[in-house]
PDB file of C-alpha atoms in Angstrom:
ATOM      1  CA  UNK E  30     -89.990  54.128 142.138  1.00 92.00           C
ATOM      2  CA  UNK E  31     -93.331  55.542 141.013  1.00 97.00           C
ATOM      3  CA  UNK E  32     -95.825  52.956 139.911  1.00 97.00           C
ATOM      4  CA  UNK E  33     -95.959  54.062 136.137  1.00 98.00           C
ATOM      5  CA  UNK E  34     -92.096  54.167 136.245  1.00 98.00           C
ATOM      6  CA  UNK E  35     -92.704  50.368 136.848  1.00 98.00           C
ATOM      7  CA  UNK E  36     -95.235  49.997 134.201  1.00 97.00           C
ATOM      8  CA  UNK E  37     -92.730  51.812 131.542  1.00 98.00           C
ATOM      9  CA  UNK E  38     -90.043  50.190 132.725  1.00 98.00           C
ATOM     10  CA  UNK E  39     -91.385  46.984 132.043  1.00 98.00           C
ATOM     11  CA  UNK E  40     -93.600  47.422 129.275  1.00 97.00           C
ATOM     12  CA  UNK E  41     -90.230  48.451 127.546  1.00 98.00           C
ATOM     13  CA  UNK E  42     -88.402  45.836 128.182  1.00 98.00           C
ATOM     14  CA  UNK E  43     -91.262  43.218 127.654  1.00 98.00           C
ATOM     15  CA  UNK E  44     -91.880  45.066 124.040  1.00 98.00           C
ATOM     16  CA  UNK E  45     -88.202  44.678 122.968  1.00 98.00           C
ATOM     17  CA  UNK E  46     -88.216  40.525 124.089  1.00 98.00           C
ATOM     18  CA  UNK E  47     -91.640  40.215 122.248  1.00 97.00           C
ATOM     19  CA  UNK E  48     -89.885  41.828 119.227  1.00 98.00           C
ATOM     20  CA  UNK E  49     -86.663  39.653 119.550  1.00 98.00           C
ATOM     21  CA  UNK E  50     -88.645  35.948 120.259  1.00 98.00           C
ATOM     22  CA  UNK E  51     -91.269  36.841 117.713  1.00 97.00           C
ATOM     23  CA  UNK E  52     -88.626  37.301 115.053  1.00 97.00           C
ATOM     24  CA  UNK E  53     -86.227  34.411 115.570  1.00 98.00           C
ATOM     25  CA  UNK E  54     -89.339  31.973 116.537  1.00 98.00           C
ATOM     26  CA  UNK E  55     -90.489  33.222 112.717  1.00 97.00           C
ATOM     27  CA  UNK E  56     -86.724  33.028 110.804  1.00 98.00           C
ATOM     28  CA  UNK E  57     -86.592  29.400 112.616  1.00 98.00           C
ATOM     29  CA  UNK E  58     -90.064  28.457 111.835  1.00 97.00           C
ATOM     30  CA  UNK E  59     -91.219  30.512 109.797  1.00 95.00           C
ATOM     31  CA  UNK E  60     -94.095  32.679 109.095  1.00 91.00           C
ATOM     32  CA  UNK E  61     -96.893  30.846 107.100  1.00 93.00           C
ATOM     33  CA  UNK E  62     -98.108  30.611 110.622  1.00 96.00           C
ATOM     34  CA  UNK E  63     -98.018  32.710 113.572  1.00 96.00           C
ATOM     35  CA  UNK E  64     -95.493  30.519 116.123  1.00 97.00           C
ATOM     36  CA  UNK E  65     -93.860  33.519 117.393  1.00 96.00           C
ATOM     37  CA  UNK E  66     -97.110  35.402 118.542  1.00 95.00           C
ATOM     38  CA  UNK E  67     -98.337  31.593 119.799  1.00 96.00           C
ATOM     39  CA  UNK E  68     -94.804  31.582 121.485  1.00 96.00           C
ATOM     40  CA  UNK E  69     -95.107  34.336 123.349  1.00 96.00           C
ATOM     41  CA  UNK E  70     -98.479  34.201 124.347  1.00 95.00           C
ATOM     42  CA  UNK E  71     -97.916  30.684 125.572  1.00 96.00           C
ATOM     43  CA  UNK E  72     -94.657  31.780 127.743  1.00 96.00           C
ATOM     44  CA  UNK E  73     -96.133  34.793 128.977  1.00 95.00           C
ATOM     45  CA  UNK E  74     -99.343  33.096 130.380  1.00 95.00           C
ATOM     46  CA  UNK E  75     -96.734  30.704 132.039  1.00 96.00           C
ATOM     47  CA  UNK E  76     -95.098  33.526 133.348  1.00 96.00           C
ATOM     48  CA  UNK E  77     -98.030  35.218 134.945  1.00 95.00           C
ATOM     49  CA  UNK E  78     -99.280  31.901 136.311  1.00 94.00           C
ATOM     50  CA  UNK E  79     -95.706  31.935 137.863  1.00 95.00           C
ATOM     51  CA  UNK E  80     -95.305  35.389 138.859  1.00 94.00           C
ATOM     52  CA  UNK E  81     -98.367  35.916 140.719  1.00 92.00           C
ATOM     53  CA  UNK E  82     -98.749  32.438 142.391  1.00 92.00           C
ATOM     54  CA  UNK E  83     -95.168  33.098 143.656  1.00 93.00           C
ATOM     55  CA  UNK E  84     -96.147  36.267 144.671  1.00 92.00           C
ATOM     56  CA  UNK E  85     -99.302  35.539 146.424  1.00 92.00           C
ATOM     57  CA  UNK E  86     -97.632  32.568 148.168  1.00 92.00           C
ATOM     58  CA  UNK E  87     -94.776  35.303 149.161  1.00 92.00           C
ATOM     59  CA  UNK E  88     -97.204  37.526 150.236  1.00 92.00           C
ATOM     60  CA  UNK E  89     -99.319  35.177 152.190  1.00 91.00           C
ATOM     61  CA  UNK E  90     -96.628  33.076 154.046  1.00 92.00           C
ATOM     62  CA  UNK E  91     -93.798  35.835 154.281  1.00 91.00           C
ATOM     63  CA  UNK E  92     -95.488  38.972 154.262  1.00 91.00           C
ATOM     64  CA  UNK E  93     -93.445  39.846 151.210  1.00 89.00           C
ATOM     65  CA  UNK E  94     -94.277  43.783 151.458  1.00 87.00           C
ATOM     66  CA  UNK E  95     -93.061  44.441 147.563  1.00 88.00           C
ATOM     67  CA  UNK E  96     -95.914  42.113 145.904  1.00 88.00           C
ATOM     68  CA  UNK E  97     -97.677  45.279 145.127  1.00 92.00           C
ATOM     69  CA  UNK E  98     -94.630  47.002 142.667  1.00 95.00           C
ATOM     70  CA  UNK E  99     -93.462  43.909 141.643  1.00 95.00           C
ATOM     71  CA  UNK E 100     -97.122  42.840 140.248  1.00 93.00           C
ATOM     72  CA  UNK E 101     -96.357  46.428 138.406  1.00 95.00           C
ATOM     73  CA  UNK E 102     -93.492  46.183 137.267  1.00 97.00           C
ATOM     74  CA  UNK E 103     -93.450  42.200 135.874  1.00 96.00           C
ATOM     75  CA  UNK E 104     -96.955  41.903 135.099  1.00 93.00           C
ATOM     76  CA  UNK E 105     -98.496  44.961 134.098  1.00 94.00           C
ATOM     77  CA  UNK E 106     -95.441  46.245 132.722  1.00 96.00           C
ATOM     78  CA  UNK E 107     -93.223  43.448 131.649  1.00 97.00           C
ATOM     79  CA  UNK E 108     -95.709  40.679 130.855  1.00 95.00           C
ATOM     80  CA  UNK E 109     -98.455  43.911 129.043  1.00 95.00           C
ATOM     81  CA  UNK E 110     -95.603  44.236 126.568  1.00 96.00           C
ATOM     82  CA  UNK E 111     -94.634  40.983 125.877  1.00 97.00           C
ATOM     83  CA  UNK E 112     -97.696  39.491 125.183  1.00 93.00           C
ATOM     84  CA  UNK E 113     -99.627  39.943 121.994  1.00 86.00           C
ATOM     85  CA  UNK E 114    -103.329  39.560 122.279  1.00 88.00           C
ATOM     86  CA  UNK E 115    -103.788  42.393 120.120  1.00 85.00           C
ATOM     87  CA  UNK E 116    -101.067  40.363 117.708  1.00 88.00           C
ATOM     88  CA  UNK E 117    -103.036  37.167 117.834  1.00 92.00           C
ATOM     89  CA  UNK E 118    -106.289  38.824 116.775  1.00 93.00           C
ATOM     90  CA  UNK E 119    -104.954  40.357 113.472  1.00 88.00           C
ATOM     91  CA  UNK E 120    -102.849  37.082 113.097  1.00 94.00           C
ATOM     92  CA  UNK E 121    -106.308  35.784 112.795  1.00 95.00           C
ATOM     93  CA  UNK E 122    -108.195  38.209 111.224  1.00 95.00           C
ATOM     94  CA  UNK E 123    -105.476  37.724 108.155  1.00 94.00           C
ATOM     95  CA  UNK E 124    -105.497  34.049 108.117  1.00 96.00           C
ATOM     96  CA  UNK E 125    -108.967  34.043 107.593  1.00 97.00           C
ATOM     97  CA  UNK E 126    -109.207  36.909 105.351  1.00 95.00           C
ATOM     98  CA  UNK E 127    -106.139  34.879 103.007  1.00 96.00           C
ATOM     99  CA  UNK E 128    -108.858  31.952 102.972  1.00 97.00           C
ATOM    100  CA  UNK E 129    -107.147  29.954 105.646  1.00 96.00           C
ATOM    101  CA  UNK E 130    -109.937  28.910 108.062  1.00 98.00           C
ATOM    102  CA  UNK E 131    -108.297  25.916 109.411  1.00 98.00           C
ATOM    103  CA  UNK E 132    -105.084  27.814 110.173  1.00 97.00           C
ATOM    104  CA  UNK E 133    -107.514  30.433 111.798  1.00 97.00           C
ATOM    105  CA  UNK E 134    -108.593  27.481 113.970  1.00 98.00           C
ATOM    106  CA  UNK E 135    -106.363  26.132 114.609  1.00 98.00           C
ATOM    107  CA  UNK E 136    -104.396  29.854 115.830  1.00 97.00           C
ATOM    108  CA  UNK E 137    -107.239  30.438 118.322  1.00 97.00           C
ATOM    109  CA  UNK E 138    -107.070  26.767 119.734  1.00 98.00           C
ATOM    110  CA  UNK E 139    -103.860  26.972 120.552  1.00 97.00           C
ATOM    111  CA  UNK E 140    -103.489  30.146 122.021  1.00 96.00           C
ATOM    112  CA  UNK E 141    -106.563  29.582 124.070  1.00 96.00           C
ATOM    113  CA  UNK E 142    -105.104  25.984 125.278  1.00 97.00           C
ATOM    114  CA  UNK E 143    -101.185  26.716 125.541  1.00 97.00           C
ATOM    115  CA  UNK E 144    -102.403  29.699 127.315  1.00 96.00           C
ATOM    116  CA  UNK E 145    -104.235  28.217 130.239  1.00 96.00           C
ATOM    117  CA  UNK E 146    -102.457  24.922 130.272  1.00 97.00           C
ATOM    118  CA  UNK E 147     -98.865  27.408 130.497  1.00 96.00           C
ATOM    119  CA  UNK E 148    -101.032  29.831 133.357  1.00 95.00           C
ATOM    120  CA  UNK E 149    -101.981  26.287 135.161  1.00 97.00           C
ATOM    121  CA  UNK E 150     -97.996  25.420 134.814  1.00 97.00           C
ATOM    122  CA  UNK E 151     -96.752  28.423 136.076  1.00 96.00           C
ATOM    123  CA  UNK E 152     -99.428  28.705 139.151  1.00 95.00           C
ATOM    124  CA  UNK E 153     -97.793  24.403 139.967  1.00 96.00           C
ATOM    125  CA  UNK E 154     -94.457  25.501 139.587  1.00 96.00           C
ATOM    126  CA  UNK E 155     -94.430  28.624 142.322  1.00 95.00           C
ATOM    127  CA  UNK E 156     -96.249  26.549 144.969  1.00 93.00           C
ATOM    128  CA  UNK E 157     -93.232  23.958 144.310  1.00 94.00           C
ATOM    129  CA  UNK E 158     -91.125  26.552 144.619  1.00 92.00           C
ATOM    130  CA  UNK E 159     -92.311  28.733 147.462  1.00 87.00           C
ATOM    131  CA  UNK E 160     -92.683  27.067 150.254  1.00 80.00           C
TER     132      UNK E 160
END
């Protein structure tokens, strides 16, 4: 398959599971404050900690030849449309501009720190795995 048939592929389908955990993370919790964009950006950096440690370890100990599409398709494609950095900023940029500057804050902490604490996760998780 073509490499931007990968990205499109992906991106599509990581689009339409953004759209469905956003909303039902925001009808369960709802939507005085972003938890489906911190939802999503918190899986997804687990996910790409996951995805490319298990693919580098796949790469480097079974000379897994696909690493190169499958970094297309699941990470550039997939986990481009699923997470929401773009989101997050006008999340922010609304919460502040409604007056909430702790809720601002607060948004940006925990995106930054679920999102490297998930990455760190997901990077322990395929060397467990891989072997």
């Amino acid at each position: 398959m073509p490499p931007i048939a990968l990205v499109f592929l992906g991106g599509g389908l990581g689009a339409v599971c953004r759209y469905l955990v956003t909303t039902q993370v925001g009808a369960r919790f709802g939507t005085v404050f972003p938890f489906g964009t911190l939802t999503v950006n918190t899986v997804g950096s687990f996910l790409v900690g996951l995805i490319m440690g298990a693919l580098l370890l796949l790469t480097e100990r079974h000379g897994f030849v696909a690493a190169g599409p499958a970094k297309l398709l699941l990470t550039v494609g997939f986990l481009g449309g699923f997470t929401t950095f773009s989101s997050f900023s006008m999340e922010t940029m609304t919460l502040l501009r409604g007056g909430s500057l702790f809720y601002a804050a607060v948004n940006v902490a925990l995106n930054i720190l679920c999102g490297f604490a998930a990455v760190w996760a997901g990077l322990l998780l395929a060397r467990g795995i891989v072997r």
